[in-house]
Coordinates of C-alpha atoms in Angstrom, one line a residue:
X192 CA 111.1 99.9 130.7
X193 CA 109.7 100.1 127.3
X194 CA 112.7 101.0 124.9
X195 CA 112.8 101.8 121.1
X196 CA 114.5 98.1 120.2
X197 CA 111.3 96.2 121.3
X198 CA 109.0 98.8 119.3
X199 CA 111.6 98.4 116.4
X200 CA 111.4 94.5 117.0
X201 CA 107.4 94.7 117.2
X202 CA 107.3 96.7 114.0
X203 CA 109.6 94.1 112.1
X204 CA 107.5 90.8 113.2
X205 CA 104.1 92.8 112.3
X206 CA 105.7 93.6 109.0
X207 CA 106.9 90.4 108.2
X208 CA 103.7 88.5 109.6
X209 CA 101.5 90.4 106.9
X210 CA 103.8 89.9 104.4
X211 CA 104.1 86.0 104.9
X212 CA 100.1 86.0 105.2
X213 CA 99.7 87.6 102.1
X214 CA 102.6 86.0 100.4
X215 CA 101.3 82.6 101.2
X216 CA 97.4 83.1 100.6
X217 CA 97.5 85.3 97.2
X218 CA 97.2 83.5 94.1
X219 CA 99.9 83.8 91.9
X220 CA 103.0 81.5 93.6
X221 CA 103.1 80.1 89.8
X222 CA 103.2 82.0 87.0
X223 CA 103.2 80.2 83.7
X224 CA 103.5 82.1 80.0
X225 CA 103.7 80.8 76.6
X226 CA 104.9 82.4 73.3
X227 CA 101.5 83.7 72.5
X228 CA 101.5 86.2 75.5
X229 CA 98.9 84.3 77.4
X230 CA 99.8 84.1 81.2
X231 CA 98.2 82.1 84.2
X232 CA 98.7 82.0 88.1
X233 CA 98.5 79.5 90.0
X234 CA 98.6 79.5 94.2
X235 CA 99.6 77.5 96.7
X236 CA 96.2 78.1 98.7
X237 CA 93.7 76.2 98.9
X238 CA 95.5 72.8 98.1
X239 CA 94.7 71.2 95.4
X240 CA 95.7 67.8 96.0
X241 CA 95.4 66.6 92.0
X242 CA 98.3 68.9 91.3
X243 CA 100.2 67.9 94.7
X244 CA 99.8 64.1 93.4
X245 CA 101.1 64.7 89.4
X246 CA 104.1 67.0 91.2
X247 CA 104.8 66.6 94.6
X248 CA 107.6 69.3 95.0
X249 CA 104.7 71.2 94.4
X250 CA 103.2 69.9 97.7
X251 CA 106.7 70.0 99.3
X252 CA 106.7 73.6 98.8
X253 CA 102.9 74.3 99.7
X254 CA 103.6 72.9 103.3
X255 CA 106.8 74.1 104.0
X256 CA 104.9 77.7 103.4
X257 CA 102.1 76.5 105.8
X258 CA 104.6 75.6 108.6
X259 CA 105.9 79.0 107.8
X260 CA 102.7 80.5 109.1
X261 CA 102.3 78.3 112.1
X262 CA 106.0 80.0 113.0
X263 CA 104.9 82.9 112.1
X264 CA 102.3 82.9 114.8
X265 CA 104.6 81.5 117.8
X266 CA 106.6 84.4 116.8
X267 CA 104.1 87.4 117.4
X268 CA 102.6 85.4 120.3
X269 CA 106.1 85.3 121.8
X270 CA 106.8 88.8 121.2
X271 CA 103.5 90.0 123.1
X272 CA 104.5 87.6 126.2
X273 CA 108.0 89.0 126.3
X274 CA 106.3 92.6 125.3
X275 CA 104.0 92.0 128.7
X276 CA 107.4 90.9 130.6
X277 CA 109.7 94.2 129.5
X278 CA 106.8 96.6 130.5
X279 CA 106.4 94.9 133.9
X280 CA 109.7 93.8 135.1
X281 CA 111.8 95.7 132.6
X282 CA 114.8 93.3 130.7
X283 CA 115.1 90.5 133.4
X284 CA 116.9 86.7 133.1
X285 CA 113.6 85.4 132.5
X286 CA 112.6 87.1 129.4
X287 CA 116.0 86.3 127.2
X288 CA 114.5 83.1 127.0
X289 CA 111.3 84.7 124.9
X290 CA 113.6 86.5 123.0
X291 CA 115.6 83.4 121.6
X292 CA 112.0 81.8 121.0
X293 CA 111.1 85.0 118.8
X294 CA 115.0 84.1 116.7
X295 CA 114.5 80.8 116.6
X296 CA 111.0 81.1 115.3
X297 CA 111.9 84.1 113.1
X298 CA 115.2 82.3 111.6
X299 CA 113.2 79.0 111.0
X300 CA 110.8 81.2 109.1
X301 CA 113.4 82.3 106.6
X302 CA 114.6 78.8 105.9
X303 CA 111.3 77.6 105.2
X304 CA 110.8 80.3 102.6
X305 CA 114.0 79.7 100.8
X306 CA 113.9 76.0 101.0
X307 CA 110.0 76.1 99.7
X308 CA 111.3 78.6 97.2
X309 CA 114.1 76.7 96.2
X310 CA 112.2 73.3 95.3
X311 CA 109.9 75.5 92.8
X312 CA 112.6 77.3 91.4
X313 CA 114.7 74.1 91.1
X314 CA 111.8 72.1 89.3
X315 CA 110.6 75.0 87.2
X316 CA 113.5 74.0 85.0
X317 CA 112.3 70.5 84.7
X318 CA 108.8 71.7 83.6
X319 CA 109.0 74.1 81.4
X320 CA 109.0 73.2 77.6
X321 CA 109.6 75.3 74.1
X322 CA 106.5 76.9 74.0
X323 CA 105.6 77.2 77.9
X324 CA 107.5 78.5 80.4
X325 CA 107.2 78.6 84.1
X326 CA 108.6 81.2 86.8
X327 CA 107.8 82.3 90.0
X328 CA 105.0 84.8 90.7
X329 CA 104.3 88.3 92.8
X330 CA 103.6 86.0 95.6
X331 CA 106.8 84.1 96.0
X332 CA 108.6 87.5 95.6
X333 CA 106.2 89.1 98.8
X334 CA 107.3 85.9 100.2
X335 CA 110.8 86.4 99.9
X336 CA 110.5 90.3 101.1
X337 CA 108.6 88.5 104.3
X338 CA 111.6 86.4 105.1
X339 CA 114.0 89.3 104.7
X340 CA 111.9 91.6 107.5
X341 CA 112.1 87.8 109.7
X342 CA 115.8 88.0 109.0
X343 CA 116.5 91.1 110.7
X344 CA 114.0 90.7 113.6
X345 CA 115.8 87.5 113.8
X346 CA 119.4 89.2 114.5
X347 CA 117.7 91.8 116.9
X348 CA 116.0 89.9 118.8
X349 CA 119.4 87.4 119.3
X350 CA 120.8 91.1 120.1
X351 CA 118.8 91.9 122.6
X352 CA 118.6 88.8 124.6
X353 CA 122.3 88.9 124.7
X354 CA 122.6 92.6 125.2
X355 CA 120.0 93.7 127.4
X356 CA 118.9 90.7 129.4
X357 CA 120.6 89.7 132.6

């Protein structure tokens, strides 16, 4: 019994797992500008472990955004198990379990992201100077989008394992 709320749920994690990949591998977490007009990016992948040592929020925020990956993963491998158990025994006691894992998974996703988020945005302030200024790149901001889409497979998923499941 294959309904429209685990497509929908399947279509939500697949959006938000290629959002998060991207987010986290493209190059431009940092984005720093000076009054001249020149501007640099600067990612949090591969890790460069001489700019993790001078600021270490830095490196705070480049592994909370690698956890969120490993996450992201137990969350589509949950939802193909739990896919596998709808289509064979329909919306049974044993798959509201897989369901919760997908929320929990999903919601710890999102508070990664704003907590990794957060500590650059926080210490942005501390760095930037007159004539340079630092904010947060396209990546961060795909990031954020990725955590929204996480949010609301998040709240579906908790839906269905209380609604639909035995």
């Amino acid at each position: 019994m294959y309904t429209t709320k685990l497509f929908n749920l399947g279509i939500l994690i697949l959006a938000a797992e290629i959002l998060n990949l991207v987010g986290v591998f493209s190059p431009c977490w940092t984005s720093e500008s000076d009054q001249v007009g020149m501007s640099f990016c600067y990612g949090i992948v591969p890790y460069d472990s001489i700019n993790s040592s001078i600021f270490p929020w830095y490196a705070a925020s480049s592994w909370l955004m690698f956890i969120t990956v490993a996450f992201s993963i137990i969350t589509i491998l949950a939802y193909f198990k739990v896919q596998a158990d709808v289509i064979r025994d329909g919306y049974s006691c044993g798959s509201r379990k897989w369901f919760i894992i997908i929320s929990v998974c999903a919601m710890m996703t999102v508070l990664l992201t704003i907590s990794a988020i957060t500590v650059l945005g926080v210490n942005f302030s501390k760095l930037s100077v007159y004539y340079i200024s630092y904010n947060l790149g396209y990546s961060a901001w795909i990031s954020i989008s990725a955590a929204v889409f996480y949010l609301i497979a998040s709240g579906l998923s908790a839906h269905i394992s209380y609604r639909d499941c035995c």
